[in-house]
């Protein structure tokens, strides 16, 4: 497979874009080689600038649950283009999208009553944390090692030495003061959470987590652990924030909250909510949102927030989501997971809904510490084998794969055959 134009573009890119990219994982650093530059996407395929076609399991890192350029979304965008690109003045589009989402939440997530739109997942989480702090009048936040919450200063944090100590910045350029109120705990560990509340009970504003952590492999949690977090946060007057930037609208319309039957106080969204356009949102109870500007003292704003083109794309996307879509995606994933695991290769596959992940080890990891770091070299080889055979997976073994609605049996078989060929050759 020739990728000359990609290589030329990459040489141009590194001259003007740091690392040649606008988001680090795209640069192939963990799998090696030259990033592929894409020209277009259609259904479940992407085509690169050299004309090579790939079955796409990256799906823009999550938004494209219905594949590339779904006609309903493209139409909605075209219609909006005739009216305006942005106004910075209220429009019906943002009311429509909010009404549509909250209307469908009414039965299963009755406490999610207000929603504010922003332009990215990072912004959504940063704002939800601010709102939780404003609402409780407390500063400390419990965050879990292995969950990603975007790149805002306070949340770029890793565990300090020992449990229940202040987190230390995970990135250069973040002053320690920015993360000193973040308590980083391991997932899957009730005692660590209890200890943190014993020590800091009335200072903790919120617990934040991805209920189905999918940014550091797929770390499926025990239902009891998640229910425990709901209970203990309530006991101590802290809020529970579900970061559903990946889970939202993916595991069910009501995301992980509906799927697991656990209602948090605040939920953040991104990715699918914009149907491929840059949209994020945070949502929760009326009494919490009364504190948000302009009604209350917690400030939050955005020039392009509620952008009408993005709102119309999001609305069209929302209307495509229903139980039969979720069931069919779940079936497809179960099919590849069962077929792969039946082979007893060195790797196994875990998954939930339309999310899957390869791991090496006895059991699917539940904490980031249980991930086999050495297996990442094998993933890198698998990635390149797939790439050379027309399959685009995420260029890092710590990233999950996403199925999309247009994938049919023949696509899943192509994927399985390609992956089987890799492991058969390896043995
Ligand atoms: C992607 C993601 C974010 C960040 O969203 P951006 O749109 O990339 O800023 C935050 N939290 C979770 C759980 C995510 O998956």
XYZ file of C-alpha atoms and ligand atoms in Angstrom:
442
model
C 0.000 0.000 0.000
C 1.544 3.296 -1.094
C 1.147 6.357 1.068
C 3.448 8.842 -0.682
C 1.093 11.805 -0.483
C 0.542 11.204 3.235
C 4.287 11.233 3.713
C 4.649 14.465 1.748
C 1.826 16.064 3.734
C 3.371 14.979 6.994
C 6.661 16.629 5.994
C 4.767 19.864 5.301
C 2.730 19.487 8.497
C 5.693 19.222 10.870
C 7.032 22.523 9.521
C 3.915 24.402 10.609
C 2.001 22.318 13.164
C 3.697 21.145 16.372
C 4.367 17.441 15.840
C 2.505 17.767 12.549
C -0.875 17.435 14.267
C -3.524 19.269 16.257
C -4.043 16.558 18.863
C -1.109 14.416 20.027
C -2.390 10.846 19.606
C -2.894 11.418 15.870
C 0.886 11.611 15.436
C 1.362 7.797 15.681
C 3.991 8.194 18.427
C 2.859 5.071 20.270
C 2.687 2.864 17.171
C 5.500 4.408 15.120
C 5.427 5.314 11.451
C 3.966 8.238 9.563
C 0.432 9.453 10.283
C -1.993 8.816 7.443
C -3.690 11.927 6.060
C -7.312 11.385 5.176
C -9.200 12.922 2.292
C -12.772 11.817 3.020
C -15.130 9.572 4.922
C -18.287 7.776 3.815
C -20.339 5.310 5.855
C -17.890 3.070 7.703
C -14.924 3.882 5.461
C -12.289 6.584 5.221
C -10.129 7.272 2.178
C -6.625 8.678 2.441
C -4.963 11.272 0.218
C -3.318 8.481 -1.829
C -6.703 6.902 -2.561
C -6.397 3.969 -0.117
C -9.638 2.991 1.586
C -9.893 1.809 5.183
C -12.634 0.352 7.344
C -12.774 2.898 10.170
C -12.825 1.873 13.844
C -11.568 5.255 15.056
C -14.745 7.073 14.040
C -13.268 10.433 14.945
C -12.655 9.078 18.477
C -16.317 8.499 19.137
C -18.696 10.994 17.547
C -19.522 8.957 14.441
C -21.824 6.274 15.826
C -23.791 6.444 12.559
C -20.656 6.506 10.425
C -19.314 9.266 8.208
C -21.553 11.849 6.589
C -24.923 10.391 7.484
C -27.332 11.974 4.952
C -29.703 13.296 7.662
C -26.863 15.132 9.377
C -25.424 16.468 6.131
C -28.909 17.699 5.077
C -29.485 19.408 8.408
C -26.172 21.233 8.049
C -26.955 22.279 4.464
C -30.315 23.692 5.535
C -28.755 25.672 8.339
C -26.038 27.050 6.042
C -28.778 28.918 4.166
C -29.726 30.725 7.380
C -26.584 31.501 9.364
C -23.212 30.144 10.419
C -23.125 31.892 13.757
C -24.952 34.786 15.321
C -23.956 34.906 18.980
C -27.616 35.799 19.549
C -30.177 33.200 20.711
C -31.600 30.928 18.005
C -34.347 28.317 17.910
C -31.779 25.575 17.147
C -30.346 25.520 20.650
C -33.820 25.455 22.224
C -34.826 22.615 19.899
C -31.800 20.484 20.731
C -32.169 21.073 24.491
C -35.915 20.302 24.380
C -35.305 17.184 22.346
C -32.606 15.780 24.635
C -34.242 16.673 27.957
C -37.620 15.488 26.636
C -36.205 12.044 25.932
C -34.468 11.989 29.339
C -37.682 12.728 31.230
C -38.646 9.162 32.013
C -35.301 7.591 32.788
C -33.236 10.566 33.968
C -35.851 12.877 35.495
C -33.296 14.900 37.452
C -31.481 16.030 34.315
C -33.516 19.192 33.801
C -31.204 21.830 32.365
C -28.432 21.653 29.800
C -25.814 24.160 28.669
C -24.034 23.723 25.350
C -20.332 24.407 24.866
C -17.912 23.538 22.066
C -15.847 20.621 23.404
C -15.765 17.901 26.021
C -12.918 19.640 27.820
C -15.002 22.776 28.233
C -18.004 20.759 29.403
C -16.053 19.016 32.161
C -14.171 22.134 33.245
C -17.478 23.993 33.571
C -19.270 21.149 35.376
C -16.479 21.001 37.961
C -16.714 24.774 38.471
C -20.470 24.500 38.893
C -20.109 21.651 41.410
C -17.643 23.742 43.411
C -19.904 26.767 43.258
C -22.970 24.777 44.289
C -21.352 23.019 47.261
C -19.066 25.860 48.314
C -16.270 23.269 48.510
C -13.019 22.915 46.569
C -11.818 19.325 46.534
C -12.623 16.921 43.723
C -12.145 13.160 43.707
C -10.895 11.913 40.355
C -9.810 8.398 39.383
C -6.543 7.237 37.907
C -7.438 5.860 34.482
C -10.206 8.347 33.665
C -9.608 11.181 31.200
C -11.551 14.395 31.562
C -10.095 16.611 28.872
C -7.063 18.871 29.078
C -8.116 21.664 31.446
C -5.370 22.463 33.992
C -7.093 21.127 37.098
C -7.852 17.745 35.563
C -4.458 17.066 33.992
C -3.397 15.310 37.107
C -2.007 12.001 38.217
C -1.934 10.344 41.630
C 0.455 11.756 44.195
C 2.414 9.352 46.396
C 0.034 7.582 48.733
C -3.721 7.658 48.662
C -5.831 10.691 49.379
C -2.956 13.101 48.844
C -2.967 16.057 46.509
C -2.612 15.134 42.866
C 0.465 16.281 40.971
C 0.277 17.841 37.504
C 0.514 15.344 34.664
C 1.684 17.969 32.204
C 4.415 20.531 32.157
C 2.941 24.019 32.276
C 0.357 23.209 34.937
C 1.242 24.850 38.279
C 0.910 22.413 41.228
C -1.569 24.847 42.789
C -3.995 24.035 39.956
C -4.212 20.374 40.931
C -3.727 20.602 44.694
C -7.455 20.234 45.337
C -7.774 17.143 43.179
C -7.646 13.835 45.055
C -6.625 11.068 42.645
C -7.750 7.581 43.646
C -7.542 4.156 42.007
C -10.689 2.822 40.367
C -12.388 -0.275 41.788
C -11.399 0.544 45.386
C -14.169 1.413 47.849
C -11.745 1.748 50.750
C -9.694 4.429 49.053
C -12.856 6.477 48.545
C -13.983 5.924 52.140
C -10.599 7.067 53.434
C -10.695 10.194 51.318
C -14.130 11.079 52.704
C -12.997 10.339 56.256
C -10.101 12.703 55.841
C -11.701 15.439 53.737
C -15.448 14.744 54.005
C -16.797 18.263 54.195
C -14.291 19.700 51.719
C -15.193 17.433 48.814
C -17.345 19.143 46.193
C -17.675 16.204 43.825
C -16.609 12.811 42.640
C -15.994 12.807 38.897
C -15.521 9.722 36.758
C -16.224 8.113 33.448
C -18.815 5.537 34.548
C -17.516 3.304 31.767
C -13.878 4.434 31.582
C -12.863 4.292 27.925
C -9.829 6.541 27.597
C -7.190 4.308 29.142
C -8.203 1.058 27.647
C -11.716 0.011 28.575
C -11.816 -0.376 32.362
C -15.281 -1.803 32.984
C -16.259 -1.152 36.606
C -18.269 -3.282 39.012
C -21.872 -2.054 39.273
C -21.539 -2.122 43.093
C -18.568 0.226 42.952
C -20.526 2.759 40.905
C -23.547 2.469 43.199
C -21.242 2.905 46.182
C -19.986 6.193 44.690
C -23.587 7.374 44.330
C -24.319 6.527 47.964
C -21.176 7.884 49.592
C -21.245 11.165 47.667
C -24.840 11.724 48.775
C -23.996 10.905 52.415
C -21.328 13.593 52.430
C -23.163 16.262 50.481
C -20.812 15.943 47.499
C -22.049 15.819 43.911
C -21.525 12.873 41.602
C -20.442 13.917 38.114
C -20.563 11.377 35.302
C -18.222 12.361 32.490
C -20.175 10.875 29.620
C -18.268 12.534 26.807
C -17.714 9.027 25.376
C -20.487 7.052 27.113
C -23.261 9.573 26.444
C -25.674 8.640 23.633
C -23.487 5.579 22.995
C -24.474 2.970 25.586
C -28.083 4.126 25.385
C -29.754 7.459 24.627
C -29.311 8.340 28.305
C -25.709 7.102 28.177
C -24.164 5.172 31.044
C -26.511 6.793 33.576
C -29.539 5.204 31.904
C -27.672 2.022 30.986
C -26.505 1.435 34.559
C -29.585 2.865 36.250
C -27.575 5.348 38.325
C -28.529 8.998 38.302
C -25.619 11.377 38.913
C -26.043 15.063 39.830
C -24.258 16.385 36.762
C -23.459 14.785 33.406
C -21.031 16.036 30.782
C -21.353 15.320 27.077
C -19.293 15.720 23.921
C -18.460 13.642 20.856
C -21.787 12.074 19.682
C -23.853 15.053 20.868
C -22.599 17.170 17.954
C -23.047 14.560 15.225
C -19.511 15.344 14.013
C -19.535 19.069 14.736
C -17.743 20.511 17.796
C -20.323 20.387 20.597
C -20.080 19.629 24.298
C -22.633 20.069 27.060
C -23.180 19.727 30.764
C -26.540 18.984 32.314
C -28.199 18.425 35.681
C -30.811 19.498 38.190
C -32.588 22.850 38.150
C -31.401 23.797 41.634
C -27.766 23.284 40.631
C -28.131 25.212 37.371
C -29.699 28.145 39.213
C -26.132 28.948 40.247
C -24.863 29.243 36.679
C -24.506 32.665 35.009
C -26.622 34.608 34.159
C -28.973 33.221 36.872
C -26.231 32.764 39.441
C -22.633 33.571 40.388
C -20.815 30.672 38.626
C -19.461 32.185 35.423
C -19.347 30.274 32.133
C -19.584 31.555 28.560
C -18.701 30.831 24.927
C -18.621 32.864 21.698
C -19.603 29.874 19.564
C -21.614 27.997 22.220
C -24.941 26.774 20.837
C -23.656 27.402 17.315
C -26.664 26.860 15.036
C -24.871 24.669 12.478
C -23.551 22.443 15.257
C -26.950 22.399 17.009
C -28.717 21.274 13.820
C -26.111 18.556 13.251
C -26.576 17.441 16.856
C -30.356 17.414 16.544
C -30.247 15.311 13.376
C -27.825 12.946 15.125
C -30.051 12.661 18.205
C -33.044 11.709 16.064
C -31.072 8.773 14.628
C -30.535 7.238 18.055
C -32.957 4.554 19.216
C -32.990 1.238 21.057
C -32.843 -0.875 17.908
C -29.643 0.917 16.842
C -28.086 0.233 20.248
C -29.192 -3.406 20.163
C -27.772 -3.981 16.701
C -24.432 -2.371 17.619
C -24.264 -4.489 20.762
C -24.910 -7.632 18.674
C -22.168 -6.720 16.218
C -19.677 -6.169 18.995
C -20.664 -9.392 20.719
C -20.097 -11.195 17.436
C -16.528 -9.980 16.960
C -15.747 -10.358 20.649
C -16.970 -13.971 20.797
C -15.247 -14.900 17.540
C -11.980 -13.326 18.638
C -11.962 -14.753 22.156
C -12.788 -18.248 20.854
C -9.349 -18.252 19.227
C -7.501 -18.030 22.536
C -4.827 -15.765 21.145
C -2.371 -13.839 23.283
C -4.828 -10.916 23.350
C -8.453 -10.971 24.428
C -11.229 -8.569 23.566
C -13.474 -6.843 26.069
C -16.303 -4.472 25.265
C -19.629 -2.893 26.030
C -22.245 -1.557 23.620
C -20.356 -0.440 20.513
C -16.992 -0.066 22.309
C -14.297 -2.744 22.161
C -10.718 -3.058 23.369
C -7.886 -5.576 23.044
C -5.971 -6.433 26.208
C -3.468 -9.034 27.355
C -4.009 -10.831 30.665
C -6.218 -13.254 32.544
C -9.119 -10.894 33.188
C -10.199 -7.568 31.691
C -8.402 -4.844 33.696
C -10.491 -2.723 36.040
C -7.738 -0.291 37.000
C -5.058 1.408 34.933
C -2.408 -0.393 37.015
C -3.656 -3.744 35.701
C -2.983 -2.843 32.065
C -0.074 -4.825 30.599
C 2.243 -2.069 29.349
C 4.450 -4.544 27.458
C 1.528 -5.649 25.319
C 1.501 -2.215 23.667
C 4.374 -3.231 21.371
C 2.216 -6.060 20.063
C -0.682 -3.682 19.586
C 1.591 -1.419 17.533
C 2.400 -4.337 15.209
C -1.285 -5.284 15.010
C -2.159 -1.683 14.204
C 0.284 -1.572 11.267
C -0.828 -4.967 10.000
C -4.429 -3.702 9.995
C -3.489 -0.383 8.422
C -1.659 -2.133 5.570
C -4.744 -4.292 5.048
C -7.264 -1.483 4.859
C -8.378 -1.182 8.469
C -7.925 1.992 10.499
C -7.832 1.443 14.253
C -6.843 3.989 16.877
C -3.075 4.541 16.723
C -2.548 3.587 20.388
C -3.219 0.423 22.362
C -4.660 2.520 25.180
C -7.482 3.709 22.932
C -10.698 1.789 22.372
C -12.325 0.871 19.059
C -15.781 2.049 18.030
C -18.280 0.240 15.837
C -20.565 2.300 13.642
C -24.085 1.643 12.361
C -23.119 1.159 8.682
C -20.837 -1.787 9.527
C -22.315 -4.993 8.136
C -21.353 -8.627 8.610
C -18.971 -8.489 5.657
C -17.075 -5.615 7.272
C -16.870 -7.376 10.609
C -15.638 -10.528 8.840
C -12.994 -8.505 7.019
C -11.865 -7.111 10.367
C -11.784 -10.540 12.022
C -9.948 -12.195 9.114
C -7.322 -9.473 9.163
C -6.811 -9.662 12.907
C -6.784 -13.483 12.862
C -4.125 -13.444 10.122
C -1.922 -11.281 12.348
C -2.141 -13.555 15.381
C -1.913 -16.767 13.317
C 1.308 -15.535 11.736
C 2.630 -14.443 15.089
C 2.181 -17.903 16.656
C -12.922 13.079 24.683
C -13.166 13.226 26.144
C -13.030 14.458 26.808
C -12.505 15.681 26.111
O -13.327 16.080 25.070
P -12.722 17.041 23.921
O -13.888 17.302 23.027
O -11.627 16.249 23.289
O -12.231 18.258 24.596
C -13.381 14.532 28.134
N -13.841 13.467 28.801
C -13.981 12.265 28.215
C -14.531 11.123 28.990
C -13.631 12.106 26.872
O -13.746 10.910 26.296
